[in-house]
Rosetta silent file (secondary structure, phi, psi, omega in degrees, C-alpha in Angstrom):
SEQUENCE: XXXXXXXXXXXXXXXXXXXXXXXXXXXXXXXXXXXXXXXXXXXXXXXXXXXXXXXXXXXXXXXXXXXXXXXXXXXXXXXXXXXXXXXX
SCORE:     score description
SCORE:     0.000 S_00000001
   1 L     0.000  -34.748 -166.524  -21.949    8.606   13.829 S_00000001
   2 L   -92.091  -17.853  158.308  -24.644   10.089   11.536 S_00000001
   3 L  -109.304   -8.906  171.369  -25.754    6.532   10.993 S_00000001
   4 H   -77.365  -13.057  163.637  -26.219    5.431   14.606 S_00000001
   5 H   -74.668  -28.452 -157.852  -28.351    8.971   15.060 S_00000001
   6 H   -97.680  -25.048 -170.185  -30.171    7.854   11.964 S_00000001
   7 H   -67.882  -62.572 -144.074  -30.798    4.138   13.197 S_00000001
   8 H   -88.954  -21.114  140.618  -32.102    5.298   16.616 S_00000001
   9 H   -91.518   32.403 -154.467  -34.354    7.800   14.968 S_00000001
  10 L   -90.800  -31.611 -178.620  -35.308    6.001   11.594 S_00000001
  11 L  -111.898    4.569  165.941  -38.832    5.053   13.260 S_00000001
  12 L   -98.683   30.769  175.103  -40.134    8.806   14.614 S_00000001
  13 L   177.202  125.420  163.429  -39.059   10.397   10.906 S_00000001
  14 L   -43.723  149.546 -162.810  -39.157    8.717    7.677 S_00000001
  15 H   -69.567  -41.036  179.143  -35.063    7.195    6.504 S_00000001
  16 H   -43.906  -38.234 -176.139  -35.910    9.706    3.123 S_00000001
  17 H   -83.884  -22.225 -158.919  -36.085   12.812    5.230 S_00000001
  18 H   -94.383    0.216 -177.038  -33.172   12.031    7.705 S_00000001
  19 H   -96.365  -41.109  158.082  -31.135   10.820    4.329 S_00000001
  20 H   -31.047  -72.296 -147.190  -32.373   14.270    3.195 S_00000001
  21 H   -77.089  -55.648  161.519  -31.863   16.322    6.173 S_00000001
  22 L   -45.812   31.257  162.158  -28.121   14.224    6.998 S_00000001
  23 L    15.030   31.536  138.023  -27.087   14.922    2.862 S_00000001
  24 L    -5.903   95.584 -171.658  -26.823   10.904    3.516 S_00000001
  25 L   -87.288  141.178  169.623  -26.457    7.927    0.817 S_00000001
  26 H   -72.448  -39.496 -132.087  -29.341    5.037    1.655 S_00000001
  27 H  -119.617  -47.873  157.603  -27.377    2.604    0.404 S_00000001
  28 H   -38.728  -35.251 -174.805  -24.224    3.711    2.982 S_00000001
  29 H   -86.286  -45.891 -179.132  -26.755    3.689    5.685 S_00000001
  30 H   -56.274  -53.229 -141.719  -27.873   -0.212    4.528 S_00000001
  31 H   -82.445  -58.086  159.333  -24.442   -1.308    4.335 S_00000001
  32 H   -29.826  -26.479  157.202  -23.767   -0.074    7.516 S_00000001
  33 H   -52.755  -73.168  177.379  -26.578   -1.510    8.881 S_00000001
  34 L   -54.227    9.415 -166.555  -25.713   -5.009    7.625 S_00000001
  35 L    76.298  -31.336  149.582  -22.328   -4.668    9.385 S_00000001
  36 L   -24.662  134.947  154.163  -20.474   -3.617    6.085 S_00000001
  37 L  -114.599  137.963 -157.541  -18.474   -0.655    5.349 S_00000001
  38 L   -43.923  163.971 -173.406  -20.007    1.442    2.665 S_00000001
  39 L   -52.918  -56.391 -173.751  -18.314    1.234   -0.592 S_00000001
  40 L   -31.278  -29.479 -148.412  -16.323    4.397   -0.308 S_00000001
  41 L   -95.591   -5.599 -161.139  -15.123    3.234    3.114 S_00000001
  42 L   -62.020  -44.063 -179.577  -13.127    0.195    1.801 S_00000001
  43 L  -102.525  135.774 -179.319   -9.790    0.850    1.270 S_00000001
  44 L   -59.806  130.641 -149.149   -7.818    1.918    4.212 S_00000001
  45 L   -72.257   21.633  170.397   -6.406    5.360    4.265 S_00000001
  46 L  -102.593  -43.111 -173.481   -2.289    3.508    4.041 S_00000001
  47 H   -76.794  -25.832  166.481   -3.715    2.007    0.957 S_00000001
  48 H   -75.936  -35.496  164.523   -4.903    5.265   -0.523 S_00000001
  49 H   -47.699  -19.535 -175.175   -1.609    6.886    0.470 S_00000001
  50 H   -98.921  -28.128  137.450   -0.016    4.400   -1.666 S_00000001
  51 H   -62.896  -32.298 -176.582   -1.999    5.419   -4.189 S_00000001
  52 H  -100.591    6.259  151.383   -1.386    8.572   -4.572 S_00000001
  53 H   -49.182  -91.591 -154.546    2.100    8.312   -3.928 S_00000001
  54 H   -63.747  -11.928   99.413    2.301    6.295   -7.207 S_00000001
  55 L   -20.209  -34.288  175.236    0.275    9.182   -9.099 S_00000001
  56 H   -70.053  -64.960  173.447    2.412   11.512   -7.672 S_00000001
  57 H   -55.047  -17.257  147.324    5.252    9.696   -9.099 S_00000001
  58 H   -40.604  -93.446 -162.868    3.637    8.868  -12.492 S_00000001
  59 H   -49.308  -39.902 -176.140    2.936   12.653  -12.912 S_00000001
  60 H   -79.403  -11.891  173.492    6.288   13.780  -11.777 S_00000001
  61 H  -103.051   11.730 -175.428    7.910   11.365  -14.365 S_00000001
  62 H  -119.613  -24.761  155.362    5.949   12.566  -16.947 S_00000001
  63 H   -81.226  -22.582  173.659    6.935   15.969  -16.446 S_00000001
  64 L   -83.584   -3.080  177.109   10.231   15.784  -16.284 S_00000001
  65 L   -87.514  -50.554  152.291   10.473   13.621  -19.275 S_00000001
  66 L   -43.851  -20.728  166.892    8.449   16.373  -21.003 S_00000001
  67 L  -116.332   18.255   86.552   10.760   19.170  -20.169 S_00000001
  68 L     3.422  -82.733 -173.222   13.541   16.956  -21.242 S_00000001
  69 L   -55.286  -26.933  167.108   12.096   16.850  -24.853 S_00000001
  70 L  -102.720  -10.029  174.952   12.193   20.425  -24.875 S_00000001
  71 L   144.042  -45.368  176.120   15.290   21.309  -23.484 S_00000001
  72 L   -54.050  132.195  153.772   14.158   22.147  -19.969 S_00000001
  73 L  -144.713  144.493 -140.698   15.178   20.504  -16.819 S_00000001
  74 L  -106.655   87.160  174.646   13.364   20.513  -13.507 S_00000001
  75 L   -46.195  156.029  139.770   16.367   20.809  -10.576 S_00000001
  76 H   -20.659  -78.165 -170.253   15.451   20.056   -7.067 S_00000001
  77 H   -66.398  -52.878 -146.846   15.200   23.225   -5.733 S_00000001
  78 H   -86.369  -28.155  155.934   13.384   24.279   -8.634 S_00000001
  79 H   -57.527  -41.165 -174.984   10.744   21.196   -7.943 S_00000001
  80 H   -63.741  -55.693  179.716   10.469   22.392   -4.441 S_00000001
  81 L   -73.811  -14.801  173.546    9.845   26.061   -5.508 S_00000001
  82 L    96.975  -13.155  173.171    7.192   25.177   -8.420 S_00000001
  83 L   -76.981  157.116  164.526    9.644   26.757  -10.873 S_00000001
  84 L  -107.561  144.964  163.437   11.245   25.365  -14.076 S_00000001
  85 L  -116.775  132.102  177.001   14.745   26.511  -14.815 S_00000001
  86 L   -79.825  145.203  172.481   16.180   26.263  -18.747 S_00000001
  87 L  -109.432  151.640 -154.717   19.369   24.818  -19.580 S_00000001
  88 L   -91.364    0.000    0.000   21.672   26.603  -21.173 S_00000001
């Protein structure tokens, strides 16, 4: 939206100040221009969910394999709640 405001005023007020005043990238406003979507914009918010699913899952195997090694194991409940419980 903030680049179709900046296209239709882009010739009463230089693109620096409305990239200024709009905290703006020029080069987001070009690509848009050129029919592009800005770098940022590429991947599809299913495909970022898939990342960070598989980060999630990374990180969550790397802790429990780490409280493993010490002795520790991370129940359910105990995932849920943010706690670790030690086994006895």
């Amino acid at each position: 939206m903030k680049f179709a405001w900046t296209d239709t005023h882009c010739r009463q007020y230089p693109l620096s100040a409305l990239r200024e005043v709009l905290c703006m990238s020029i080069n987001d406003y070009r690509a848009w221009k050129l029919g592009g979507a800005a770098e940022r914009q590429r991947c599809i918010d299913a495909q970022w969910l898939t990342v960070i699913r598989a980060i999630h899952a990374e990180i969550k195997r790397c802790l429990r394999l780490a409280a493993y090694e010490r002795g520790s194991s991370f129940s359910r409940l105990s995932d849920q709640q943010g706690t670790r419980e030690t086994a006895e």
